[in-house]
PDB file of C-alpha atoms and ligand atoms in Angstrom:
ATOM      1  CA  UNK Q   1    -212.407 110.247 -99.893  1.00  0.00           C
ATOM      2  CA  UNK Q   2    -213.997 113.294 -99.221  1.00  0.00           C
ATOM      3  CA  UNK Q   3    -214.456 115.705-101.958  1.00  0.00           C
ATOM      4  CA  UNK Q   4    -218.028 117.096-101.388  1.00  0.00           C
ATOM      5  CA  UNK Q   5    -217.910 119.250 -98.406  1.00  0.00           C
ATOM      6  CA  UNK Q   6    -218.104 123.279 -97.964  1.00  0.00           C
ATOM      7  CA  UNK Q   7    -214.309 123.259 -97.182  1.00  0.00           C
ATOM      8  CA  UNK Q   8    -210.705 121.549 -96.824  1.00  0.00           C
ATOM      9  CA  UNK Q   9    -210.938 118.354 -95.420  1.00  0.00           C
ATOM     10  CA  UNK Q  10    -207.731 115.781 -93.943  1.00  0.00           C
ATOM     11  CA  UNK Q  11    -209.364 113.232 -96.606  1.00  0.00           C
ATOM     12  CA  UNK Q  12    -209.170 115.588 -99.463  1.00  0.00           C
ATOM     13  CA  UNK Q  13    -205.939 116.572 -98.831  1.00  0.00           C
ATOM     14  CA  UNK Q  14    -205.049 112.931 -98.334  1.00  0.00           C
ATOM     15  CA  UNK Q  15    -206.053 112.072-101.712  1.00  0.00           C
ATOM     16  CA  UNK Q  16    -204.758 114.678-103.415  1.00  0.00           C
ATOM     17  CA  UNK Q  17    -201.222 113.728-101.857  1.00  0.00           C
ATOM     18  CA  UNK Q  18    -201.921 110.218-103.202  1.00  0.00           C
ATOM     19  CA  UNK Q  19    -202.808 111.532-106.564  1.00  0.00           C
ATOM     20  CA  UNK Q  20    -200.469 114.360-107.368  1.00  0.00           C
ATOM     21  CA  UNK Q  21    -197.499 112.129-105.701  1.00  0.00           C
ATOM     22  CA  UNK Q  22    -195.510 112.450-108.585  1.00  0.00           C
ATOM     23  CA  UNK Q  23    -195.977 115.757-109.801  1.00  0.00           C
ATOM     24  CA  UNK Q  24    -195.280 116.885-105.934  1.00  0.00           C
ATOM     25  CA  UNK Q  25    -191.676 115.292-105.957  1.00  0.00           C
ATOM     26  CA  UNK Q  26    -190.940 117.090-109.021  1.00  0.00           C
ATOM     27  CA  UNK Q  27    -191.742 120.115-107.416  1.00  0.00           C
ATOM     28  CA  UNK Q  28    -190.294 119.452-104.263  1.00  0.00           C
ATOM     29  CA  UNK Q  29    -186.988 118.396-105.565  1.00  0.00           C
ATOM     30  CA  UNK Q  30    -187.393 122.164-107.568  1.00  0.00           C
ATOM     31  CA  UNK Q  31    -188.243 124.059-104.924  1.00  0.00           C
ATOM     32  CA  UNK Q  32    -184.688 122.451-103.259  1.00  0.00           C
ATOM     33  CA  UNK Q  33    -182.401 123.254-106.107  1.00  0.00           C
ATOM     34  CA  UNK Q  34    -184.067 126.574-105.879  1.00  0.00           C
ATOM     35  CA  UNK Q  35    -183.479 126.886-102.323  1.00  0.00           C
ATOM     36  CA  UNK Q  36    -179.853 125.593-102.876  1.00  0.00           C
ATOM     37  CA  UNK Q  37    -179.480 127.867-105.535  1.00  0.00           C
ATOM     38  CA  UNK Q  38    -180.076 130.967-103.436  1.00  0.00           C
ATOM     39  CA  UNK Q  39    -178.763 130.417 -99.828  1.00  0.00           C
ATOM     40  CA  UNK Q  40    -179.415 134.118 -98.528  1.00  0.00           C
ATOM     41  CA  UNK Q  41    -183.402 133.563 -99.718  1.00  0.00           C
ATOM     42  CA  UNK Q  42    -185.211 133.771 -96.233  1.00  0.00           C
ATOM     43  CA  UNK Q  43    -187.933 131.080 -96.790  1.00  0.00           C
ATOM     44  CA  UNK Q  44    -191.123 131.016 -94.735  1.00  0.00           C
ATOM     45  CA  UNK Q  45    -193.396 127.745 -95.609  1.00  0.00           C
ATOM     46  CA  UNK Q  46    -192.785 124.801 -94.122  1.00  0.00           C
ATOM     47  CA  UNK Q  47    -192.742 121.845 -96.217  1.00  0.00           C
ATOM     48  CA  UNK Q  48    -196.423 120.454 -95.269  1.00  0.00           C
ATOM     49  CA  UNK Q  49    -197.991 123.861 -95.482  1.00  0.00           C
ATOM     50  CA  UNK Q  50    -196.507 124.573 -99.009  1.00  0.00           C
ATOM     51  CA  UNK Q  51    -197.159 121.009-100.097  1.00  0.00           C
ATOM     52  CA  UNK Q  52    -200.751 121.416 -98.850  1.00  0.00           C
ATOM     53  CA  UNK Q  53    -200.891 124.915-100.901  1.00  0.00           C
ATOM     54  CA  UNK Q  54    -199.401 123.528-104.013  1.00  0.00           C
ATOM     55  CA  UNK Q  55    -201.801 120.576-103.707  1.00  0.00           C
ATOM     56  CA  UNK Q  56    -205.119 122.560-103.220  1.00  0.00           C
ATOM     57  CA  UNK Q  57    -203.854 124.859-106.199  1.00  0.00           C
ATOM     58  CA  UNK Q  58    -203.961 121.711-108.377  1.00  0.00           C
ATOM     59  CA  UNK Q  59    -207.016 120.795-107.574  1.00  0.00           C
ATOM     60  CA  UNK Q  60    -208.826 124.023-107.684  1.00  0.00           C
ATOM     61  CA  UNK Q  61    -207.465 124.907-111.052  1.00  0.00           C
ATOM     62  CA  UNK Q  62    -207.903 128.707-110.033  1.00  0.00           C
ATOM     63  CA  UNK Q  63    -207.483 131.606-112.837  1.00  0.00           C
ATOM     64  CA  UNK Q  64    -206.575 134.347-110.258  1.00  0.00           C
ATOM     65  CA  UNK Q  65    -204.398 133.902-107.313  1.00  0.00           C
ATOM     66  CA  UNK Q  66    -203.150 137.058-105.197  1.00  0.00           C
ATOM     67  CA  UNK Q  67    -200.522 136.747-102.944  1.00  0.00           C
ATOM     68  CA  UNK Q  68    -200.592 139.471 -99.826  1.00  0.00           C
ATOM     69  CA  UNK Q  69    -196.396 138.839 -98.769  1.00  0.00           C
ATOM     70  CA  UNK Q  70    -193.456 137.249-100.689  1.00  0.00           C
ATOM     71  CA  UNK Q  71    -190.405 138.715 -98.826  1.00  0.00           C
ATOM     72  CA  UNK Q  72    -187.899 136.924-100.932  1.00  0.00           C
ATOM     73  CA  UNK Q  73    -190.478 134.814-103.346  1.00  0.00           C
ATOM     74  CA  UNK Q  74    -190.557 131.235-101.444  1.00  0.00           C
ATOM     75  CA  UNK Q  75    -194.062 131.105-101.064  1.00  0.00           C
ATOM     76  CA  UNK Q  76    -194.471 133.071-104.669  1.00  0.00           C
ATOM     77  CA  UNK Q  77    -192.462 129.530-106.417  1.00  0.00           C
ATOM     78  CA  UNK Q  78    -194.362 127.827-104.995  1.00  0.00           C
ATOM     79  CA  UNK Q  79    -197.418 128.800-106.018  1.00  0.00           C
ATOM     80  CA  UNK Q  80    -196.165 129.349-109.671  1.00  0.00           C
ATOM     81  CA  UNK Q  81    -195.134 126.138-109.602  1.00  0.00           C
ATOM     82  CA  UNK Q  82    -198.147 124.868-108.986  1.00  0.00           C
ATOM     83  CA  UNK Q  83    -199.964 127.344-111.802  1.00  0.00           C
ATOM     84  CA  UNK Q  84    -197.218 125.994-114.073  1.00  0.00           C
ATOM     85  CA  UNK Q  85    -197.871 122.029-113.822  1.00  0.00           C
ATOM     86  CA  UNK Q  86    -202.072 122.832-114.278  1.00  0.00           C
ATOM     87  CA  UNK Q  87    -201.074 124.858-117.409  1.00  0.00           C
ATOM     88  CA  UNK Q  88    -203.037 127.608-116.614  1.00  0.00           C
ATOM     89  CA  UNK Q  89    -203.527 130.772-113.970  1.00  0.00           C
ATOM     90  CA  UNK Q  90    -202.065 133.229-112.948  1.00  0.00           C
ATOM     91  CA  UNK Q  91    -200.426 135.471-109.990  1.00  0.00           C
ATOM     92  CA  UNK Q  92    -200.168 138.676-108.458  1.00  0.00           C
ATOM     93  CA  UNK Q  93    -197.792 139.522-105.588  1.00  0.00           C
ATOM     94  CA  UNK Q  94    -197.971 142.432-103.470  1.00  0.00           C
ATOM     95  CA  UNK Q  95    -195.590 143.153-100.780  1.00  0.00           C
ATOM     96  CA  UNK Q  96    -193.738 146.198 -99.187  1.00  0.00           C
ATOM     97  CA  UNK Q  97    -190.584 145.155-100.843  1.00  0.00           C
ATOM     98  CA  UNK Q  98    -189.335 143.943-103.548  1.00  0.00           C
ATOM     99  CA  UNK Q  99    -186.741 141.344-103.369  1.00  0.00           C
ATOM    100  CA  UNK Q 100    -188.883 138.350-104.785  1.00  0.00           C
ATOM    101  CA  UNK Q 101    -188.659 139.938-107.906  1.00  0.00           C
ATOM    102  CA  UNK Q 102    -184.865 139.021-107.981  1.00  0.00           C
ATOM    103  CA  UNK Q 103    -185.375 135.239-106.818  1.00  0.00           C
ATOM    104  CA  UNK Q 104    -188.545 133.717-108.374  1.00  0.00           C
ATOM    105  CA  UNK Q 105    -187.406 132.028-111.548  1.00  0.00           C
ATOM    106  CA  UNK Q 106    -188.175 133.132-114.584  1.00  0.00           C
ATOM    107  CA  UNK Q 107    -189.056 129.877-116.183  1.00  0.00           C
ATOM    108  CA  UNK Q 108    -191.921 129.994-113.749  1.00  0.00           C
ATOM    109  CA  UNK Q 109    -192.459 133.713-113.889  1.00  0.00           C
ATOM    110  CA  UNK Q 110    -192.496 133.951-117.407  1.00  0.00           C
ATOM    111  CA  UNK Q 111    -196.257 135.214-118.664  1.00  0.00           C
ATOM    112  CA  UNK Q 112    -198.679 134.212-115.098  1.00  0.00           C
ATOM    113  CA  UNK Q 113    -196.567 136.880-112.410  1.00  0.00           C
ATOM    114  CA  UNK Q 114    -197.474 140.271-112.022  1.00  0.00           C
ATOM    115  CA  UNK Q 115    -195.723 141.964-108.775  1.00  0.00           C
ATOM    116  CA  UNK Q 116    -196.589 144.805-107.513  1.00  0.00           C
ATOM    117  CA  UNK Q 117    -194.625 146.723-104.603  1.00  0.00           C
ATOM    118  CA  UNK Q 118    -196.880 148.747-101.806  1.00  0.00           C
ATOM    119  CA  UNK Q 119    -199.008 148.234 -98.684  1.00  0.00           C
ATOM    120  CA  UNK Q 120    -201.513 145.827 -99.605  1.00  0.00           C
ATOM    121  CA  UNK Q 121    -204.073 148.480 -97.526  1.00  0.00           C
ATOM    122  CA  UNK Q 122    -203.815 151.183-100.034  1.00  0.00           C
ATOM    123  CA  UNK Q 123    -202.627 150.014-103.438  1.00  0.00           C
ATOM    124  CA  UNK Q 124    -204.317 151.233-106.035  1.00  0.00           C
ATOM    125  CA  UNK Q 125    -206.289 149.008-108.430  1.00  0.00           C
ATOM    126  CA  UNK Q 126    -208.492 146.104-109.269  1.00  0.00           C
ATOM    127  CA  UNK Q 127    -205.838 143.595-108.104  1.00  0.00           C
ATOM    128  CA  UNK Q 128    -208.362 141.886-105.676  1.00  0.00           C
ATOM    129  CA  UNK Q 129    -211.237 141.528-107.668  1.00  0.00           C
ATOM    130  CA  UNK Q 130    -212.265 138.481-109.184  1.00  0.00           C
ATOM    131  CA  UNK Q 131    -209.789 136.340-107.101  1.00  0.00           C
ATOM    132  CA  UNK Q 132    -209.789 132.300-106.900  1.00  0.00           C
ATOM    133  CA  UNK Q 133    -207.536 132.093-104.683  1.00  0.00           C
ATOM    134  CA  UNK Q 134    -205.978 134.398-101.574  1.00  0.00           C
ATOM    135  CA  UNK Q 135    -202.872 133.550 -99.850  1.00  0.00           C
ATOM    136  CA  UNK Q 136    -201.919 136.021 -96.625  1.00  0.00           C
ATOM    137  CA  UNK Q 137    -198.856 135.770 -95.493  1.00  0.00           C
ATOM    138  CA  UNK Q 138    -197.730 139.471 -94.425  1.00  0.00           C
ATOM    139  CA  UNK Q 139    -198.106 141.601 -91.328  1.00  0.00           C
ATOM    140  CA  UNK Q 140    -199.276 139.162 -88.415  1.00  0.00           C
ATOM    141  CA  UNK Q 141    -200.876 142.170 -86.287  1.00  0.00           C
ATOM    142  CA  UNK Q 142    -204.382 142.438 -85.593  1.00  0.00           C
ATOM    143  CA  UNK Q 143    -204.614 145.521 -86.630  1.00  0.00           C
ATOM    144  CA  UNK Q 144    -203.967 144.042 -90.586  1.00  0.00           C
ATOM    145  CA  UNK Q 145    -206.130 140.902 -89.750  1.00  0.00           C
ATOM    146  CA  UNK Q 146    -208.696 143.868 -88.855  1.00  0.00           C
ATOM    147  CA  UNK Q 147    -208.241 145.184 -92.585  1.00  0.00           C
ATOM    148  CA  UNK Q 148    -208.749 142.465 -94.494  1.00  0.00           C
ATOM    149  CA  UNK Q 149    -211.045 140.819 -92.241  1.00  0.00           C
ATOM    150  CA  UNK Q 150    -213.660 143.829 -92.955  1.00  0.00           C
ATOM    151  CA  UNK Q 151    -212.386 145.240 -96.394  1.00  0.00           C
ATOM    152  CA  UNK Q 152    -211.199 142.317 -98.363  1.00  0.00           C
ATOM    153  CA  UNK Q 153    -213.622 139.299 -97.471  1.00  0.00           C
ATOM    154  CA  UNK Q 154    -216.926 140.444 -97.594  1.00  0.00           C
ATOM    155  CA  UNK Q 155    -215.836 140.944-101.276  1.00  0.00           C
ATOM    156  CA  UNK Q 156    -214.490 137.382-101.874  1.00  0.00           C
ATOM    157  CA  UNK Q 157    -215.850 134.550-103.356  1.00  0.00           C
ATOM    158  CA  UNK Q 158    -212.303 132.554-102.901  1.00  0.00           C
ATOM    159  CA  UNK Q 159    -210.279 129.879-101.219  1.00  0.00           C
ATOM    160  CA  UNK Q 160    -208.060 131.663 -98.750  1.00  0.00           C
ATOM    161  CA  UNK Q 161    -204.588 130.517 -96.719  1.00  0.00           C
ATOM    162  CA  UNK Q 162    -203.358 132.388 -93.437  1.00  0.00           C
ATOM    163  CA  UNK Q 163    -199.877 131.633 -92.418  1.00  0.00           C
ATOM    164  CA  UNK Q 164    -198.091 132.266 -88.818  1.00  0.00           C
ATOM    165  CA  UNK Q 165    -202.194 131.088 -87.286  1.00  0.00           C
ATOM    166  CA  UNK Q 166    -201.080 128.151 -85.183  1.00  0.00           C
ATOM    167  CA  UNK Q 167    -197.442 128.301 -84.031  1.00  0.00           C
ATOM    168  CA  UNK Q 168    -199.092 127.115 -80.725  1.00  0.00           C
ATOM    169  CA  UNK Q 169    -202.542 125.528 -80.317  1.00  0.00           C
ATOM    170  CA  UNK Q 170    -203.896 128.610 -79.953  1.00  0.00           C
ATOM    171  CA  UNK Q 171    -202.931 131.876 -81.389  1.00  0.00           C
ATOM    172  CA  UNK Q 172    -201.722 134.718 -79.288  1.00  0.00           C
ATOM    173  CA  UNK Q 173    -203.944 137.279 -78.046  1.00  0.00           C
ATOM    174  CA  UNK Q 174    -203.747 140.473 -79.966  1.00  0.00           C
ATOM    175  CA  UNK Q 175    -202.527 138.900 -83.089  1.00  0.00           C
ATOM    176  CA  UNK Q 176    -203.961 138.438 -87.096  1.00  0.00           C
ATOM    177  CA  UNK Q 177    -204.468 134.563 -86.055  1.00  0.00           C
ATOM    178  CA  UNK Q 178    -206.576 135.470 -83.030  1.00  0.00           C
ATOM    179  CA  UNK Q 179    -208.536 138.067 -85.670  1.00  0.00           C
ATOM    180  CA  UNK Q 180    -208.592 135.887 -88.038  1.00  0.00           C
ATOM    181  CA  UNK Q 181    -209.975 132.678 -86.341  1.00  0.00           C
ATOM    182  CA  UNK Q 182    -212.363 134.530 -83.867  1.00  0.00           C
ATOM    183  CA  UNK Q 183    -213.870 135.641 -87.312  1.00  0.00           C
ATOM    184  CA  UNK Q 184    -214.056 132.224 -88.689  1.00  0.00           C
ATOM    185  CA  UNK Q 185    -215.597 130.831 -85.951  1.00  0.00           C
ATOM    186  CA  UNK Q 186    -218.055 134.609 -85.877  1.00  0.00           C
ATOM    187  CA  UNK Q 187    -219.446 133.233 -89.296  1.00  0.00           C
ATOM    188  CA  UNK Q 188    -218.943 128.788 -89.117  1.00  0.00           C
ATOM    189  CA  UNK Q 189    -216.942 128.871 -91.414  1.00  0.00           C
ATOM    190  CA  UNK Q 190    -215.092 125.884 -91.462  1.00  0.00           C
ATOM    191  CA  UNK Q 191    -210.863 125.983 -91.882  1.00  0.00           C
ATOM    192  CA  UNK Q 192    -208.589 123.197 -92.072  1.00  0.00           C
ATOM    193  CA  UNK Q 193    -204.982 122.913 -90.402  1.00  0.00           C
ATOM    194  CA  UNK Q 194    -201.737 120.234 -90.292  1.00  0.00           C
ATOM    195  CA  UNK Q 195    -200.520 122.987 -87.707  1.00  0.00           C
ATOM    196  CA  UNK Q 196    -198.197 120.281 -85.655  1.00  0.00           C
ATOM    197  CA  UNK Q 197    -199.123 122.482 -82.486  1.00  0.00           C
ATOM    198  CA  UNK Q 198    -202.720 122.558 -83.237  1.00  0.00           C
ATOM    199  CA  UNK Q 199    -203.979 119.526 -84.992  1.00  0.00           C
ATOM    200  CA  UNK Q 200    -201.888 116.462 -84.025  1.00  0.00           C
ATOM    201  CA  UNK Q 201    -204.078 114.018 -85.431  1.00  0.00           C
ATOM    202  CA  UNK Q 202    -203.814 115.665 -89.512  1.00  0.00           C
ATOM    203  CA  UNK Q 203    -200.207 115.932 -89.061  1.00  0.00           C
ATOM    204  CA  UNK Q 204    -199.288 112.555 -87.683  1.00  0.00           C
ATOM    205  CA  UNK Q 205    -201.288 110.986 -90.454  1.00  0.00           C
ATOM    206  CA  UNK Q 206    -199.906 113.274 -93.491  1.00  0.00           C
ATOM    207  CA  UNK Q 207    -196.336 112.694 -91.881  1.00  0.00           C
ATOM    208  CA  UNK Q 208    -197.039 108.923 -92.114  1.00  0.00           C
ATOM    209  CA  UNK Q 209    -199.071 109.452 -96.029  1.00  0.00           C
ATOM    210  CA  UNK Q 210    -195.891 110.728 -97.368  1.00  0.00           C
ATOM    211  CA  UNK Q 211    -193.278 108.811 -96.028  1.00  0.00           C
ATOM    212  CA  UNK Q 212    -195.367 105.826 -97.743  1.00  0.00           C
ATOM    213  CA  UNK Q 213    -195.612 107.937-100.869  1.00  0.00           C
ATOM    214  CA  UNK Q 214    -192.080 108.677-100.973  1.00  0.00           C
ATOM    215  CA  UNK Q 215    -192.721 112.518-100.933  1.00  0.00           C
ATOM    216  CA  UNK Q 216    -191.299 113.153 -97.398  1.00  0.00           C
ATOM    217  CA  UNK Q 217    -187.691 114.076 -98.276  1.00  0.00           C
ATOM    218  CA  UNK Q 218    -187.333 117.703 -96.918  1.00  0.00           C
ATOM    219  CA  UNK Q 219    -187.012 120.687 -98.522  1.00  0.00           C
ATOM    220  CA  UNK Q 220    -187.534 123.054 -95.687  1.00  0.00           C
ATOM    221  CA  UNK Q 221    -186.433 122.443 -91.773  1.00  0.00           C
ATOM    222  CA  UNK Q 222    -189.538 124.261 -90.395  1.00  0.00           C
ATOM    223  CA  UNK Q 223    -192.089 121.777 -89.096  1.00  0.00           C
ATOM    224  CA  UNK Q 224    -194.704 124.131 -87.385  1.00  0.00           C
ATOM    225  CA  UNK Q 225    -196.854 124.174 -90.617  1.00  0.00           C
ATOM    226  CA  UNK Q 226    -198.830 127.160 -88.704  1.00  0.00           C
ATOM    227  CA  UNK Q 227    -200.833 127.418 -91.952  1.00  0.00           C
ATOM    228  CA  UNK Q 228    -204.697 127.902 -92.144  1.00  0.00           C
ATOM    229  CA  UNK Q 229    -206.954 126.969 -95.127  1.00  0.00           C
ATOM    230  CA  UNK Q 230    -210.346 127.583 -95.785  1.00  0.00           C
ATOM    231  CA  UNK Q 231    -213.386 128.932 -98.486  1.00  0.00           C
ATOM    232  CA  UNK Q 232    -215.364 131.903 -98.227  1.00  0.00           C
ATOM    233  CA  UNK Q 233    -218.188 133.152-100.041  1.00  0.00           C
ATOM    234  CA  UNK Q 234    -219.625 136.566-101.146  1.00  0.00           C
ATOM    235  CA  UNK Q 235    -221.024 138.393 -98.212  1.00  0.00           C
ATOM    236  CA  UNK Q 236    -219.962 135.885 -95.371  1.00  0.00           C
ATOM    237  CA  UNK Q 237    -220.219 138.454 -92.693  1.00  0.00           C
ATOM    238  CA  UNK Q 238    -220.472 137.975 -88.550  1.00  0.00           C
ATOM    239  CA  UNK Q 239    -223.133 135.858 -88.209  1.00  0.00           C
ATOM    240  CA  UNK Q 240    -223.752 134.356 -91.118  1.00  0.00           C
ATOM    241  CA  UNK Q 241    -223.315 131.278 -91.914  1.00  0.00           C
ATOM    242  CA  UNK Q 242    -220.884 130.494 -95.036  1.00  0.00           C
ATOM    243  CA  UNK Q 243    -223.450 127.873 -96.958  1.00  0.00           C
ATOM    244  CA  UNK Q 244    -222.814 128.073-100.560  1.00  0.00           C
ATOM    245  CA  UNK Q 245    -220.798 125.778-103.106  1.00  0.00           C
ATOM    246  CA  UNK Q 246    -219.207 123.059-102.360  1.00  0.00           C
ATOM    247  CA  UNK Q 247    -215.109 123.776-102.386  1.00  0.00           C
ATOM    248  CA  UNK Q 248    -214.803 122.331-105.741  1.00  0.00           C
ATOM    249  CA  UNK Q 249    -212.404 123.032-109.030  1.00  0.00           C
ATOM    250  CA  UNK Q 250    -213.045 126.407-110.035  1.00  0.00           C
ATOM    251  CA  UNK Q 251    -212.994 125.508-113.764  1.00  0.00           C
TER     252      UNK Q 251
HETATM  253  C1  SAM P   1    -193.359 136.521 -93.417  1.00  0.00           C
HETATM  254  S1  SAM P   1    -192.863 137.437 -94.793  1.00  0.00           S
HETATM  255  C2  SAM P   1    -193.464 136.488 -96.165  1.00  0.00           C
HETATM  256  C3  SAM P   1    -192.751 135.180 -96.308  1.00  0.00           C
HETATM  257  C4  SAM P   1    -193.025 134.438 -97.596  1.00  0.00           C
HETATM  258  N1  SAM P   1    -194.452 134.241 -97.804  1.00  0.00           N
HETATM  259  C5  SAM P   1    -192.305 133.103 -97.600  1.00  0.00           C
HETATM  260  O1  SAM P   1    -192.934 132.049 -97.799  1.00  0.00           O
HETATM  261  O2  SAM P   1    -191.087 133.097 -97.427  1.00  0.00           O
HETATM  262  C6  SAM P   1    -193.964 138.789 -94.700  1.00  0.00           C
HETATM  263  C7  SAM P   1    -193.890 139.761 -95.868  1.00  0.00           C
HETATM  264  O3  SAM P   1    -195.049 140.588 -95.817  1.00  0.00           O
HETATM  265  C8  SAM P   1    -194.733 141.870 -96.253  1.00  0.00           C
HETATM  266  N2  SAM P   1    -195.724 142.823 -95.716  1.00  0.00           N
HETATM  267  C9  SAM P   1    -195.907 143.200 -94.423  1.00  0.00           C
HETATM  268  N3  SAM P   1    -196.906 144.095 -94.337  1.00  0.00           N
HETATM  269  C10 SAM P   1    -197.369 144.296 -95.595  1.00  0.00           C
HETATM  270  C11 SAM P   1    -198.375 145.126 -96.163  1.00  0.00           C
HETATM  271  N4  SAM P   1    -199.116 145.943 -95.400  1.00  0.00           N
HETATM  272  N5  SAM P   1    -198.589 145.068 -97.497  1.00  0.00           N
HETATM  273  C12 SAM P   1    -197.831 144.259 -98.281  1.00  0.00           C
HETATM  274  N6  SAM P   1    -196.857 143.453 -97.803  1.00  0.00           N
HETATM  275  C13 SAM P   1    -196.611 143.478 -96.484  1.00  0.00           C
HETATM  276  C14 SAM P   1    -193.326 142.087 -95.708  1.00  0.00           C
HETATM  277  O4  SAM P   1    -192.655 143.096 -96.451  1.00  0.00           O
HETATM  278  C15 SAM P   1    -192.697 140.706 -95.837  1.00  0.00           C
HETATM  279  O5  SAM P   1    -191.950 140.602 -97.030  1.00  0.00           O
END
């Protein structure tokens, strides 16, 4: 079991499956009678990615997670799920729109969401300071990779997701996962993926971890898992190497 390195490894996320097995299925079987519950909800994550998300969230313990894209709040239960079972943290949405706001459930809502509706580019205020944890999941065009890329993570000290990276082994030309991973490779920083297309290996053997944990029932049909995972630090900038802390709890 790794839990020492600079970043998200298969064997950390292997144990963590092992050791939040229980908790997970609770959430899972949630996160389906919430899905149920609201048929018209367009939901995003696969089930890997989100498990993955939920999983790192536990373990991190972060106080401040931001979320750059809800659309109808899948990815937003999710992650107030998983600041609901550690008891603490709390979240801040930001997207164009606002239809999240009528789907997440209050129970989970209730005193850790803050939402705010507006281009993440230009809202106003301190909502991105201080951040534990960032999860992207909004405009896939280079052009808002570029934004965030040279605006938002040279101010982070965080642990950061990316969805829509690896629908294919490699991302499209032109696109925020091209941006995104020509800049994590720019600085070594190290990211982890179960992207089906990308990393057969990590997916094969989380497929076969949770059937033997009995946490492979699914929740969502999706099974690209295109999501990217990695920690940055302060002043990571093109050609500099992210050294640093080792991705550990943040408290
Ligand atoms: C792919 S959807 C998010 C899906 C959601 N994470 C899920 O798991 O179902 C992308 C969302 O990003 C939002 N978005 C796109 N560009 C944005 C921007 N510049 N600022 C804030 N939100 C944006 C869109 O309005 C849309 O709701």
């Amino acid at each position: 079991m790794e839990r020492t390195a600079n970043q998200v490894t298969l064997d950390l996320v292997c144990s963590l499956y092992a050791e939040h097995a229980d908790a997970l299925r609770a959430a899972k079987d949630a996160q389906r009678a919430h899905r149920r519950a609201h048929p018209a909800m367009k939901t995003q994550l696969d089930d890997v990615e989100a498990e993955i998300t939920y999983l790192l969230l536990r373990y991190l313990r972060p106080e401040k997670v931001v979320e750059i894209g809800s659309l109808h709040g899948w990815s937003t239960s999710w992650l107030l799920r998983a600041l609901a079972d550690n008891g603490t943290g709390r979240l801040t949405t930001v997207d164009l729109v606002g239809n999240a706001t009528r789907t997440v459930p209050p129970a989970l809502a209730k005193g850790r969401w803050e939402f705010r509706q507006g281009d993440a580019r230009t809202l106003a205020g301190d909502w991105l300071s201080d951040v534990d944890y960032l999860f992207i999941d909004a405009d896939h065009g280079a052009r808002f990779a570029r934004w965030y890329l040279s605006a938002v993570f040279p101010e982070l000290d965080a642990a950061v997701s990316v969805h829509d990276v690896f629908h294919r082994a490699t991302p499209l030309p032109f696109t925020e996962g091209a941006e995104v991973v020509r800049w994590l490779e720019k600085t070594q920083t190290p990211y982890f993926t179960a992207a089906r297309a990308r990393a057969k290996h990590a997916y094969a053997r989380l497929t076969e971890l949770r059937r033997e944990l009995g946490v492979d029932a699914a929740v969502h049909p999706g099974r690209d898992n295109p999501m990217i995972y990695f920690r940055i630090h302060r002043s990571v900038d093109a050609g500099e190497t992210a050294g640093g802390p080792e991705l550990a709890p943040f408290r």
